[in-house]
Backbone as XML, in Angstrom:
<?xml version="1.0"?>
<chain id="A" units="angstrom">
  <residue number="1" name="UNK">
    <atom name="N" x="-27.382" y="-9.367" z="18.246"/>
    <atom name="CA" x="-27.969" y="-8.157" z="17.701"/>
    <atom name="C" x="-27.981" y="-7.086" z="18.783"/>
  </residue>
  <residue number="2" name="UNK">
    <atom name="N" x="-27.343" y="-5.854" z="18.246"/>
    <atom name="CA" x="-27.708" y="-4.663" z="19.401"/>
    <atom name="C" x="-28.750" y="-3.957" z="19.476"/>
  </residue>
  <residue number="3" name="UNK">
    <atom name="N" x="-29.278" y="-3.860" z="21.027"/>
    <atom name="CA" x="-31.013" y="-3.899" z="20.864"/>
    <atom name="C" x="-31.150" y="-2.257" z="20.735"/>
  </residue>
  <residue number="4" name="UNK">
    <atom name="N" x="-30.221" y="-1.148" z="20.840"/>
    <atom name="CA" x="-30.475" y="0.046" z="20.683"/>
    <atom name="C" x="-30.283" y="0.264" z="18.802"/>
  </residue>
  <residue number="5" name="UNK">
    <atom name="N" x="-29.690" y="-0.131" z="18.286"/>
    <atom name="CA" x="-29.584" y="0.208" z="16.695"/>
    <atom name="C" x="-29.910" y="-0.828" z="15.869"/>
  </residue>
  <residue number="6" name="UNK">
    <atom name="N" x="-30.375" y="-1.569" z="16.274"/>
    <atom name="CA" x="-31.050" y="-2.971" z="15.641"/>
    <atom name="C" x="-30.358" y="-3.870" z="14.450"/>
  </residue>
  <residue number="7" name="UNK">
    <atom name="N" x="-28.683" y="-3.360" z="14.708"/>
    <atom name="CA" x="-28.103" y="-4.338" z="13.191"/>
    <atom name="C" x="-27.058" y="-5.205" z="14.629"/>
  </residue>
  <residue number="8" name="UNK">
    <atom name="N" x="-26.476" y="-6.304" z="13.612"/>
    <atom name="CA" x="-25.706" y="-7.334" z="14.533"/>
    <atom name="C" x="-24.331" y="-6.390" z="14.152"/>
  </residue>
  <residue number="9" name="UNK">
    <atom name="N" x="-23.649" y="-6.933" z="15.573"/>
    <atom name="CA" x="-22.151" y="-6.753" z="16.223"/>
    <atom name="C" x="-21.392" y="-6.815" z="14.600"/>
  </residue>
  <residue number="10" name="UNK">
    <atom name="N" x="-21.120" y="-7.580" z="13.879"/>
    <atom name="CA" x="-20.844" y="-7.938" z="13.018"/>
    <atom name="C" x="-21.048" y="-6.849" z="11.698"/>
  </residue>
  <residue number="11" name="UNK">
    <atom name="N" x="-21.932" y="-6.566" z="11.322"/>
    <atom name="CA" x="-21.948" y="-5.480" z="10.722"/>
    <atom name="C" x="-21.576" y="-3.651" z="11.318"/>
  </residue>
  <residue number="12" name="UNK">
    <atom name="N" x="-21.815" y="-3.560" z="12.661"/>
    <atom name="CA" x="-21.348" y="-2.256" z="12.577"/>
    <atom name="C" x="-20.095" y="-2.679" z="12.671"/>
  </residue>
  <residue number="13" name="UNK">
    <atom name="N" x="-18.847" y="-3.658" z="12.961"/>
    <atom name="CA" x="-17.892" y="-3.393" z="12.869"/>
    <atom name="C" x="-16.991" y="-3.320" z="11.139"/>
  </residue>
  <residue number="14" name="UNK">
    <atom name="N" x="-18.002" y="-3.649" z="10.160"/>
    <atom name="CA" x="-17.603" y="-3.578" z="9.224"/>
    <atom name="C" x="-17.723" y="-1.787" z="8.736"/>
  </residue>
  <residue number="15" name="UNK">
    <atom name="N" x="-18.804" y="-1.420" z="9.269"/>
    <atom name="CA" x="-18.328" y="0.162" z="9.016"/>
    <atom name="C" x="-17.824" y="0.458" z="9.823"/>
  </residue>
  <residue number="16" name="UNK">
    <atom name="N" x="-17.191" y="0.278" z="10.626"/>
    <atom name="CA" x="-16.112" y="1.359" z="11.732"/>
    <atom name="C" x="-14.718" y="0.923" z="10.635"/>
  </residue>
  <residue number="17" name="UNK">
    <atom name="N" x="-14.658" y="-0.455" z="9.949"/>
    <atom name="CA" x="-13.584" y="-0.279" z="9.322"/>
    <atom name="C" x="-13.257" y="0.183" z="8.441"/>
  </residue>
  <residue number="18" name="UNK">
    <atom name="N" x="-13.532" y="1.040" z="7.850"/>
    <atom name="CA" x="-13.642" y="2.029" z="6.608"/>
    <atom name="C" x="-13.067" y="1.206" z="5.472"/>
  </residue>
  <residue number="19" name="UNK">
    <atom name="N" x="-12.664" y="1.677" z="4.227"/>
    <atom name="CA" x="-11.069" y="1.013" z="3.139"/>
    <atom name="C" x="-9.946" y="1.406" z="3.281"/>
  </residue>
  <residue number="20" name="UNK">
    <atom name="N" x="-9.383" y="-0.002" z="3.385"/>
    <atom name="CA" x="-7.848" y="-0.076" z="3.616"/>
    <atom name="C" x="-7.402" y="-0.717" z="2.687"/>
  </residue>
  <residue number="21" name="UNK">
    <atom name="N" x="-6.017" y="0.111" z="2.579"/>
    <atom name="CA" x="-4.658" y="-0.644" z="1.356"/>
    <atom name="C" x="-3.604" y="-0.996" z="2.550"/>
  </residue>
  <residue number="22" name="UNK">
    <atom name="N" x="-3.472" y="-1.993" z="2.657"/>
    <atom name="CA" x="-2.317" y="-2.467" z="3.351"/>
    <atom name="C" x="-1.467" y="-3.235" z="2.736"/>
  </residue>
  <residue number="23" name="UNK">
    <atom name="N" x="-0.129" y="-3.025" z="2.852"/>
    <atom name="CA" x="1.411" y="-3.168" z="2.191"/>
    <atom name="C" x="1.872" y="-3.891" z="3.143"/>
  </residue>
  <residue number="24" name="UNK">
    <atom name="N" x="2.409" y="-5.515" z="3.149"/>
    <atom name="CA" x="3.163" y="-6.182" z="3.574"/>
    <atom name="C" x="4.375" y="-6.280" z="3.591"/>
  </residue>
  <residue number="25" name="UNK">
    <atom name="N" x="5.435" y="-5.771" z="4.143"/>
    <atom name="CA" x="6.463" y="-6.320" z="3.629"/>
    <atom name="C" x="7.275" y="-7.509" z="4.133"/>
  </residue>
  <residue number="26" name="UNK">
    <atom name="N" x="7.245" y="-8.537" z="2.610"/>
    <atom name="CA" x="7.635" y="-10.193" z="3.071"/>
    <atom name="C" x="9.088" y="-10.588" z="2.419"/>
  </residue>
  <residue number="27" name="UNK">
    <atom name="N" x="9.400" y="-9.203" z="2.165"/>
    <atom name="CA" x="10.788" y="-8.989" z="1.302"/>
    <atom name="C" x="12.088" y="-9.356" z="2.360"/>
  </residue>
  <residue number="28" name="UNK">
    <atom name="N" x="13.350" y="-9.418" z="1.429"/>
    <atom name="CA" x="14.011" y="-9.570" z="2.902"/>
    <atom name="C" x="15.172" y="-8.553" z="3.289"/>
  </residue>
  <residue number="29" name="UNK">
    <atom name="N" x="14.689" y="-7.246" z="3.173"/>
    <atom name="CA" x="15.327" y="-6.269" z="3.565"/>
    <atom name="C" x="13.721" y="-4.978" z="3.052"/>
  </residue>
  <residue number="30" name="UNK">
    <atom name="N" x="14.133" y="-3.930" z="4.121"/>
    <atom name="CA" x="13.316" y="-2.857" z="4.207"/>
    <atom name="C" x="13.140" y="-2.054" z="3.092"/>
  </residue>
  <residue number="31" name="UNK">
    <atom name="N" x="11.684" y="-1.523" z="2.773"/>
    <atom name="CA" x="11.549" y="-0.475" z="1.428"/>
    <atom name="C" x="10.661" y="0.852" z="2.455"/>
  </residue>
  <residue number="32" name="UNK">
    <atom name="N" x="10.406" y="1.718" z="0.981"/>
    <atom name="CA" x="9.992" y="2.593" z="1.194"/>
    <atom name="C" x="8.529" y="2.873" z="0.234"/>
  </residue>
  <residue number="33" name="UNK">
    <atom name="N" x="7.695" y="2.832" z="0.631"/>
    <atom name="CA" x="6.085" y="2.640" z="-0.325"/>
    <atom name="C" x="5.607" y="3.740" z="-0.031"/>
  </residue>
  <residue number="34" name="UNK">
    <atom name="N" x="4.835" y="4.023" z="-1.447"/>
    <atom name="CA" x="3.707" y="5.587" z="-1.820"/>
    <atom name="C" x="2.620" y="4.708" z="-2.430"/>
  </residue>
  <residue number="35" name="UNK">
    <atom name="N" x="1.905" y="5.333" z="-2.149"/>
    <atom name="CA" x="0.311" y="4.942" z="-2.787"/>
    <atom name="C" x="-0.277" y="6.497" z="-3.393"/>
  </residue>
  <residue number="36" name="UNK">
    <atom name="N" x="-0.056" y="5.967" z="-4.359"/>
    <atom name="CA" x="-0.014" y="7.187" z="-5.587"/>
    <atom name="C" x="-1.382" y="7.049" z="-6.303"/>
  </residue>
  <residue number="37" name="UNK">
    <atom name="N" x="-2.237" y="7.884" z="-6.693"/>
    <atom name="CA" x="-2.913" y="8.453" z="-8.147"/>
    <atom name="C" x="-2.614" y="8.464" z="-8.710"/>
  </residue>
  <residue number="38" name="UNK">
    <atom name="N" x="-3.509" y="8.035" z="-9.698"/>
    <atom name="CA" x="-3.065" y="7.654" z="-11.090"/>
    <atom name="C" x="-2.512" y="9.280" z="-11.849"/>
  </residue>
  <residue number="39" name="UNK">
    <atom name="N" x="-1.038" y="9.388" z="-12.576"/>
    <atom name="CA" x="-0.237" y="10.990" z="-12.932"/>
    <atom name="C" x="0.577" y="11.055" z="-11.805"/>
  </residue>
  <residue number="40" name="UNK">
    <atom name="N" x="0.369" y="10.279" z="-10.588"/>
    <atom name="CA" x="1.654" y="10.449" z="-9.674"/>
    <atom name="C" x="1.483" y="11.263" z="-8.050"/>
  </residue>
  <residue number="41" name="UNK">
    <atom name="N" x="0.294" y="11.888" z="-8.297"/>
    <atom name="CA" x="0.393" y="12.280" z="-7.132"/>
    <atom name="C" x="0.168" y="11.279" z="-5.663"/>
  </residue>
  <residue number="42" name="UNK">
    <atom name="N" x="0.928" y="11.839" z="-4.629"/>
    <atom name="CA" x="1.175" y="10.686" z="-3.577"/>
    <atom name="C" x="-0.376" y="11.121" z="-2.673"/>
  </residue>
  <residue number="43" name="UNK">
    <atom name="N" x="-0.916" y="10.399" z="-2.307"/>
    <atom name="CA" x="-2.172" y="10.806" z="-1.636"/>
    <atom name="C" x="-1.251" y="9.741" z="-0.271"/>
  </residue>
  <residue number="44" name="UNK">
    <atom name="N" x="-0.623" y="8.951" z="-0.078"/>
    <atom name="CA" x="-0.156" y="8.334" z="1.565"/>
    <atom name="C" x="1.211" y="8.324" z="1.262"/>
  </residue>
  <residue number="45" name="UNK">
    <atom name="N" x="2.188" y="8.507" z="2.183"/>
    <atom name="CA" x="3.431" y="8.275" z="1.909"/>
    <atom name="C" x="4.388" y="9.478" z="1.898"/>
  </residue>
  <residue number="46" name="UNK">
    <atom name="N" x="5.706" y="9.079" z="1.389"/>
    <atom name="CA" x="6.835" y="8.155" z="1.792"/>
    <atom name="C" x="6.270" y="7.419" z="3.362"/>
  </residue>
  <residue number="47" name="UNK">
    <atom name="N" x="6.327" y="6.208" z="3.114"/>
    <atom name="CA" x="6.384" y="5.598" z="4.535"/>
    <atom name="C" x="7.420" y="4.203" z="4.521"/>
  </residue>
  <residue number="48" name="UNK">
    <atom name="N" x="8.732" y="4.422" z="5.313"/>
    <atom name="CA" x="9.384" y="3.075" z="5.887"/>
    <atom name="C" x="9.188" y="1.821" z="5.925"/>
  </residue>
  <residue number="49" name="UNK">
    <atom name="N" x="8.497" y="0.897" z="5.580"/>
    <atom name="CA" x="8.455" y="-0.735" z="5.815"/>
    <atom name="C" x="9.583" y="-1.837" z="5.922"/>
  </residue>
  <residue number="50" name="UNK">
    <atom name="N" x="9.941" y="-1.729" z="7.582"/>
    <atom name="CA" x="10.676" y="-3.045" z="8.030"/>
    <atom name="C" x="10.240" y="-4.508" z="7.270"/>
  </residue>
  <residue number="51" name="UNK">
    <atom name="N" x="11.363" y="-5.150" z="7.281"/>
    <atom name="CA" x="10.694" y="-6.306" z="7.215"/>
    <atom name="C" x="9.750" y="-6.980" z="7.953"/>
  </residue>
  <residue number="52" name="UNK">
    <atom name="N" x="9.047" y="-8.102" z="7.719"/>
    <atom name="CA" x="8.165" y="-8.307" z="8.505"/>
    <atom name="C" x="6.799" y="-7.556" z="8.954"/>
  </residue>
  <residue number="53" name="UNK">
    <atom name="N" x="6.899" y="-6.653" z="8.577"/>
    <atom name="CA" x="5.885" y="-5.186" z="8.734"/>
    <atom name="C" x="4.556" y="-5.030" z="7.818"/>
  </residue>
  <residue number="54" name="UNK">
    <atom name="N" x="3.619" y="-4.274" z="8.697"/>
    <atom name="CA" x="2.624" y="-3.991" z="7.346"/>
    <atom name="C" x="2.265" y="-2.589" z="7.725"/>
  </residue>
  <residue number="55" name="UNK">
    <atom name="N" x="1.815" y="-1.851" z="6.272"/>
    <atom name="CA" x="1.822" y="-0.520" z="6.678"/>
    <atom name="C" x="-0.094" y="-0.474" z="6.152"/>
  </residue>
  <residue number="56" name="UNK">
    <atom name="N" x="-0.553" y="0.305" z="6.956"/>
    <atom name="CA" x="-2.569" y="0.062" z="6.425"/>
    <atom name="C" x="-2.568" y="1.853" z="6.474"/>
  </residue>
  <residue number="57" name="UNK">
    <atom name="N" x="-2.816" y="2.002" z="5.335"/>
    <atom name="CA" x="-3.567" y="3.056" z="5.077"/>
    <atom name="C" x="-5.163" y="3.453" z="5.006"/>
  </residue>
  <residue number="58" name="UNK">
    <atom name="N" x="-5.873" y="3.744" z="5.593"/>
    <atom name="CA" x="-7.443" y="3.716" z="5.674"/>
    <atom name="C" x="-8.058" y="5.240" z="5.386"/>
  </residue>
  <residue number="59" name="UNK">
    <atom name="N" x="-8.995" y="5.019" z="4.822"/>
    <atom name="CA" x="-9.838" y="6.231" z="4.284"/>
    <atom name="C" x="-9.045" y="7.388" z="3.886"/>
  </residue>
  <residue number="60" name="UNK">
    <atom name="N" x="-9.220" y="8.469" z="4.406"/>
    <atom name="CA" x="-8.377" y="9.449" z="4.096"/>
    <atom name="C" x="-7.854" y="9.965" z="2.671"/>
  </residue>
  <residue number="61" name="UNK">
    <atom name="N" x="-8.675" y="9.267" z="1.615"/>
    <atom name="CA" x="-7.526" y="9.845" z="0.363"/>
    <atom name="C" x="-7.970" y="8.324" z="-0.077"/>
  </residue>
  <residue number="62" name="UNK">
    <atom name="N" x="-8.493" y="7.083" z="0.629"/>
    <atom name="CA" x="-8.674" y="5.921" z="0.215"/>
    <atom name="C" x="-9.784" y="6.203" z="-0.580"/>
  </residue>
  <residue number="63" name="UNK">
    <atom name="N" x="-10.640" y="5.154" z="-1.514"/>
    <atom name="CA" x="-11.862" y="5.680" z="-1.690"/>
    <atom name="C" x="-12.088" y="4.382" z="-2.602"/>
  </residue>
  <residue number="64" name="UNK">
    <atom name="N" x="-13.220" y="3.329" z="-2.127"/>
    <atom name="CA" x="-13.768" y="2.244" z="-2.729"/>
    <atom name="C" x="-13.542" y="2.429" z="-4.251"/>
  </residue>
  <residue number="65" name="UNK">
    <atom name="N" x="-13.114" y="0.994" z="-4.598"/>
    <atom name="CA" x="-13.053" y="0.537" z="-5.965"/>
    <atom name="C" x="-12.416" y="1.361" z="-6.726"/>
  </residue>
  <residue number="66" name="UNK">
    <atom name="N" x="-11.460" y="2.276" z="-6.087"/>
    <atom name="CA" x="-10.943" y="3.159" z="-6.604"/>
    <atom name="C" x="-9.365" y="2.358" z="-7.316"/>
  </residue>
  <residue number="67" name="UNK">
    <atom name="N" x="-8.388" y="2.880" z="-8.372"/>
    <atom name="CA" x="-7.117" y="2.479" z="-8.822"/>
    <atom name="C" x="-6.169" y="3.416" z="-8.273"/>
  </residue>
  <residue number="68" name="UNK">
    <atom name="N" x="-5.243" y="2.492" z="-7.517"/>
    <atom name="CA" x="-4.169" y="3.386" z="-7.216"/>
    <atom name="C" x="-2.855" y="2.742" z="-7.689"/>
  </residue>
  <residue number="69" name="UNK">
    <atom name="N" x="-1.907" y="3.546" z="-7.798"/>
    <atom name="CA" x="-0.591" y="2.964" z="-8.137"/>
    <atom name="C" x="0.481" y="2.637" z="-6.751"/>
  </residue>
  <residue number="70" name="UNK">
    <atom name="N" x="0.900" y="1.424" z="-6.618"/>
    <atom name="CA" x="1.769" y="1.363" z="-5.474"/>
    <atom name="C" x="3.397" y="1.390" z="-5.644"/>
  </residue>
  <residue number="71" name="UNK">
    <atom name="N" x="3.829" y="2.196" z="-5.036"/>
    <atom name="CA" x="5.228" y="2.004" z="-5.272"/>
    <atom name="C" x="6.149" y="1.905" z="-3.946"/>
  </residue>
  <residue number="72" name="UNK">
    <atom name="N" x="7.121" y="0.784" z="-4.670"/>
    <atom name="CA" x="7.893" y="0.031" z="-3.509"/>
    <atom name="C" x="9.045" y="0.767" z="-3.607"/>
  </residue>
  <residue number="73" name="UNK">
    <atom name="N" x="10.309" y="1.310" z="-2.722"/>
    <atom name="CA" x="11.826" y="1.813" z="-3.068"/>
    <atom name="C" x="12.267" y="0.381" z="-2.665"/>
  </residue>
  <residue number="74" name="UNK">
    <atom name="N" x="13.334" y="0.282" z="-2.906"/>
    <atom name="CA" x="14.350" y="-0.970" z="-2.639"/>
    <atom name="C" x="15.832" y="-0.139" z="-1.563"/>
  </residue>
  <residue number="75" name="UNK">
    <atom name="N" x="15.496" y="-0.014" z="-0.283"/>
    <atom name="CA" x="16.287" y="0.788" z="0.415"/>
    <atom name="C" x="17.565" y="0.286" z="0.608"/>
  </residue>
  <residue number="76" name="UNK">
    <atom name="N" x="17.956" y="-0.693" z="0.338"/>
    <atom name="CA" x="18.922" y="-1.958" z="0.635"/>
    <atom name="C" x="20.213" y="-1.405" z="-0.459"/>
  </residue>
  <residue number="77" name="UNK">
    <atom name="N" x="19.777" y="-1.397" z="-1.918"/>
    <atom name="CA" x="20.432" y="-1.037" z="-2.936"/>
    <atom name="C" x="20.270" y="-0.311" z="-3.723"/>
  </residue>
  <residue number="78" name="UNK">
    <atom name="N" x="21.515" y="0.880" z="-3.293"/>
    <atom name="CA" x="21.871" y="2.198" z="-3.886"/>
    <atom name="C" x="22.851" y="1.540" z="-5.278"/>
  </residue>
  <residue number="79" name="UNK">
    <atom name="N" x="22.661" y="2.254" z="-6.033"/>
    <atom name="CA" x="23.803" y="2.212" z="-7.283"/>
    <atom name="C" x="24.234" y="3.337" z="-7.786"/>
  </residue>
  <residue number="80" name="UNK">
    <atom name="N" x="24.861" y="4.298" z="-6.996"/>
    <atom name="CA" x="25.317" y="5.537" z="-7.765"/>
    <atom name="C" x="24.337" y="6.154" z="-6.435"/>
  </residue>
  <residue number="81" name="UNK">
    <atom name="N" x="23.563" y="7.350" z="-7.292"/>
    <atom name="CA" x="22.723" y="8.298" z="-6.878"/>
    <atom name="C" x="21.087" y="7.668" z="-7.593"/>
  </residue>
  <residue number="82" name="UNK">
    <atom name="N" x="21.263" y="6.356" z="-7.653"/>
    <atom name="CA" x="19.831" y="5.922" z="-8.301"/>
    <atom name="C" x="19.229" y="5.079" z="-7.516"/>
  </residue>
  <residue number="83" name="UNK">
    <atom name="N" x="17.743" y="4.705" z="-7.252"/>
    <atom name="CA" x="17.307" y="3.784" z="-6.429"/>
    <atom name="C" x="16.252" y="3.279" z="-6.751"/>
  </residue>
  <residue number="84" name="UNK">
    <atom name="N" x="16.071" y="1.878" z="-6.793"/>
    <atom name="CA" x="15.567" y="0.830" z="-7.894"/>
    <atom name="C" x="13.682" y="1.124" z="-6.788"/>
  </residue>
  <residue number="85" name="UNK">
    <atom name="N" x="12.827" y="1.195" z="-7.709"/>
    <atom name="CA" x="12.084" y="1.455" z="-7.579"/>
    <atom name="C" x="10.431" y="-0.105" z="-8.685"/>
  </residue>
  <residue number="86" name="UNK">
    <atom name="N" x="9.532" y="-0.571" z="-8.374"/>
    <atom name="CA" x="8.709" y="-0.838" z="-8.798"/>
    <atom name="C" x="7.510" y="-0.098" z="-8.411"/>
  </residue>
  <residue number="87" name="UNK">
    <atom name="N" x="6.423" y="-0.476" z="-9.429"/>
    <atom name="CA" x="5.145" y="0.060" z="-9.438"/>
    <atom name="C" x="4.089" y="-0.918" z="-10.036"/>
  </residue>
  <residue number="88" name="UNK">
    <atom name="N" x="3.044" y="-1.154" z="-9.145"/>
    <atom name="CA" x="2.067" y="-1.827" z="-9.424"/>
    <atom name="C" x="0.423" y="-1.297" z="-9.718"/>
  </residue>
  <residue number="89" name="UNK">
    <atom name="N" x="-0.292" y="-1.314" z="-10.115"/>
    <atom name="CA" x="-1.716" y="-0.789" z="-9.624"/>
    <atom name="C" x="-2.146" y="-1.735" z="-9.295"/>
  </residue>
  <residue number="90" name="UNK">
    <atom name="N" x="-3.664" y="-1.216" z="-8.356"/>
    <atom name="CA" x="-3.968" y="-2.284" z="-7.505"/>
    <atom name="C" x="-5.452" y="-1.244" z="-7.266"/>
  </residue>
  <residue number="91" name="UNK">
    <atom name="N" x="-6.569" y="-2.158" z="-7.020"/>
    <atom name="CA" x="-8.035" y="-1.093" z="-6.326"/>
    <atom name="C" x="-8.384" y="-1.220" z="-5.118"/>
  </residue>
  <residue number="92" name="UNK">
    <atom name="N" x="-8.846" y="-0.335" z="-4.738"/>
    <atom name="CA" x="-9.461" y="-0.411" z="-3.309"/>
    <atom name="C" x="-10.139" y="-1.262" z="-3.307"/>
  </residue>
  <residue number="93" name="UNK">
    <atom name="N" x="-10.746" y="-1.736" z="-1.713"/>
    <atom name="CA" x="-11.988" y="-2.859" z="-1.676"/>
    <atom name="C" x="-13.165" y="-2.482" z="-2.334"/>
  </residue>
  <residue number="94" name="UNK">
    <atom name="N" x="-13.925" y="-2.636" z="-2.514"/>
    <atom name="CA" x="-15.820" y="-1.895" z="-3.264"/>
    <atom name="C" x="-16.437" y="-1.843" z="-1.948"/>
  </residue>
  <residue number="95" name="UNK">
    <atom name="N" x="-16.169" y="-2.591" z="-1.114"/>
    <atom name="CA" x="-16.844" y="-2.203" z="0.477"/>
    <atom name="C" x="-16.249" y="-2.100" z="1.675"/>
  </residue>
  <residue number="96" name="UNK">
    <atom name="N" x="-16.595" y="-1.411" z="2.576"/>
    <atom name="CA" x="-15.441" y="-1.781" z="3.914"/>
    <atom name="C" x="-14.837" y="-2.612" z="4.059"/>
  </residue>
  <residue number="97" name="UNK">
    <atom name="N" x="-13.338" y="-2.966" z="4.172"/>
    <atom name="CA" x="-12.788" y="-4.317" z="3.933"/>
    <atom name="C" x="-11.286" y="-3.779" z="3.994"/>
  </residue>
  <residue number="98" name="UNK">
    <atom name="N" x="-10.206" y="-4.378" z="3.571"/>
    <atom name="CA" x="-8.823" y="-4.616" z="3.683"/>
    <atom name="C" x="-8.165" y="-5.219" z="2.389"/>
  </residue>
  <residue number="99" name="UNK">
    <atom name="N" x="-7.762" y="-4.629" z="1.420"/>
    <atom name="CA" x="-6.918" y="-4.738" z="0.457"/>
    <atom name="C" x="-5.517" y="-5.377" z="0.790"/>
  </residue>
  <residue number="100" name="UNK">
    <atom name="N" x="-4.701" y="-6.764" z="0.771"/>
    <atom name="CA" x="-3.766" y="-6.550" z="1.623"/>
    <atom name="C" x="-2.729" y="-6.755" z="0.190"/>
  </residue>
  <residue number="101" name="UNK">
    <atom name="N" x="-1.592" y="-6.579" z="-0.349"/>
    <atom name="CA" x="-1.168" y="-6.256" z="-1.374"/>
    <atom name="C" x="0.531" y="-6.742" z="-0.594"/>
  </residue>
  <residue number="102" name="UNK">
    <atom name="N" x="1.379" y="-7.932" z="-1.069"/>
    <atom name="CA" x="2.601" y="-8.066" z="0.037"/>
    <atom name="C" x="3.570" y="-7.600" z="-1.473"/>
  </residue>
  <residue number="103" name="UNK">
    <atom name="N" x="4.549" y="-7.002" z="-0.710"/>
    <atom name="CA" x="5.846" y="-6.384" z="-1.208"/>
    <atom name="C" x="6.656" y="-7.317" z="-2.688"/>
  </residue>
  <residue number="104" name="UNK">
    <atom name="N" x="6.718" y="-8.274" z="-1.929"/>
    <atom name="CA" x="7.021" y="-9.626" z="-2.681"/>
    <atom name="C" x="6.283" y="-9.479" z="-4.446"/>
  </residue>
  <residue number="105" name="UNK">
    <atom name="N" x="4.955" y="-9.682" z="-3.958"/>
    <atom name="CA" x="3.933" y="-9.514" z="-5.549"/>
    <atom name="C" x="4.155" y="-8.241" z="-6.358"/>
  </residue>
  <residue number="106" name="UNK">
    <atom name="N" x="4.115" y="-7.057" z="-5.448"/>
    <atom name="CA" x="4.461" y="-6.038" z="-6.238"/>
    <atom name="C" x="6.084" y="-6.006" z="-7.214"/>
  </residue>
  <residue number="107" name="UNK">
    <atom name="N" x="6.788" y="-6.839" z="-6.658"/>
    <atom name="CA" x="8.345" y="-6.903" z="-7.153"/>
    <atom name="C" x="8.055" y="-7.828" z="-8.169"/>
  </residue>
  <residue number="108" name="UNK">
    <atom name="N" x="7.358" y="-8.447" z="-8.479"/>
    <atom name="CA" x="7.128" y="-9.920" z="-9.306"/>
    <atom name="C" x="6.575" y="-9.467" z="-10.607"/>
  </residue>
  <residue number="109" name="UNK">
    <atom name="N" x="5.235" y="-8.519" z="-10.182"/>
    <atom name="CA" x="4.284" y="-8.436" z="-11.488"/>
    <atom name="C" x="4.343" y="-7.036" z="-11.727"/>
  </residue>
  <residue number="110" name="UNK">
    <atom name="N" x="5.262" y="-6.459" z="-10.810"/>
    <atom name="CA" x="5.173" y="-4.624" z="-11.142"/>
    <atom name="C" x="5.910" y="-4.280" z="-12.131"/>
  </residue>
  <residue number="111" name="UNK">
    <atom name="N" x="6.079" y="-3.066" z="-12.687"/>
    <atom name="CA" x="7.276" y="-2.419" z="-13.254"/>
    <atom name="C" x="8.052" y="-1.679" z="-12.782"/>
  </residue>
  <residue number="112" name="UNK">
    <atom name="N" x="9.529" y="-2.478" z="-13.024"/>
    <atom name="CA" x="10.545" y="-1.912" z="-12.571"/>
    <atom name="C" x="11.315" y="-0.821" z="-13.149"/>
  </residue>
  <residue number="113" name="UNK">
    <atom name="N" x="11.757" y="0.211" z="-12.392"/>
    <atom name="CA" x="12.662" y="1.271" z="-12.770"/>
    <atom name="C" x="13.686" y="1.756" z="-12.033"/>
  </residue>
  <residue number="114" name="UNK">
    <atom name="N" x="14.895" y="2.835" z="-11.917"/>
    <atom name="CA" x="15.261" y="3.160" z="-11.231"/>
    <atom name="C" x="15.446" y="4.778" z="-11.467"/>
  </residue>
  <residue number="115" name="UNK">
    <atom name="N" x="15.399" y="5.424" z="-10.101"/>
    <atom name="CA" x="15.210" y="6.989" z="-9.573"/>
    <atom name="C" x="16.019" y="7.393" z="-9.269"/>
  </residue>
  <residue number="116" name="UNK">
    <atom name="N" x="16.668" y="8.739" z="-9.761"/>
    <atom name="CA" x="17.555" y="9.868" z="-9.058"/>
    <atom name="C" x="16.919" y="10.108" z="-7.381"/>
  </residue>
  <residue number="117" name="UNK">
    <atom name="N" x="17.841" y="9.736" z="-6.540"/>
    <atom name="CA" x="17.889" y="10.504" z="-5.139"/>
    <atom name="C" x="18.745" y="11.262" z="-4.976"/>
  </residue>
  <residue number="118" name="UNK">
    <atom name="N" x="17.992" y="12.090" z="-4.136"/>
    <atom name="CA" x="19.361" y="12.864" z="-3.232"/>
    <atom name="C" x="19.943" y="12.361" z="-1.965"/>
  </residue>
  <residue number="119" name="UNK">
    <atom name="N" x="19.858" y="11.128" z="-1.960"/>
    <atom name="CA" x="19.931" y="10.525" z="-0.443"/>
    <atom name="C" x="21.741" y="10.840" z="-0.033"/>
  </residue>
</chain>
């Protein structure tokens, strides 16, 4: 227990950690993930994910128990000018904590589509 603020080690580090959505990727080639509002707007993102990688988004636009939509690109495979894209929803934690959400699940139980780029 810390004797100047009287709560244990243990709890203030649960508020220094604010809410996090963190994106695994366990895929086996690199994407590109948005963490979208619900109508589409991107509140984190475009962001890169190597394999092996995790990307943590915290507070900022995060916001407990909240629904967001996640979307994965599939950077690997172009077909034309289109690029295969899924989307999952998923909620924030309800308390300081770590949402961890891997690439893999979103490809499994999301919906799939594919997008005009200009790449």
């Amino acid at each position: 227990k810390n004797e100047k603020s009287g709560w244990s080690s243990v709890h203030e580090a649960s508020i220094d950690m604010g809410i996090t959505i963190a994106i695994e990727n366990d895929a086996k080639f690199p994407v590109t993930a948005e963490i979208r509002l619900k109508g589409g707007i991107v509140i984190a993102g475009p962001k890169r994910i190597e394999v092996g990688e995790t990307w943590k988004k915290t507070d900022g636009g995060i916001s407990a128990s909240m629904r967001y939509d996640l979307v994965i690109y599939d950077e690997s495979n172009m077909v034309g000018d289109q690029k295969i894209r899924w989307k999952k929803q998923t909620a924030a934690p309800a308390l300081p904590g770590e949402k961890l959400v891997q690439v893999s699940r979103i490809m499994k139980n999301g919906k799939q589509s594919s997008v005009h780029c200009t790449k």
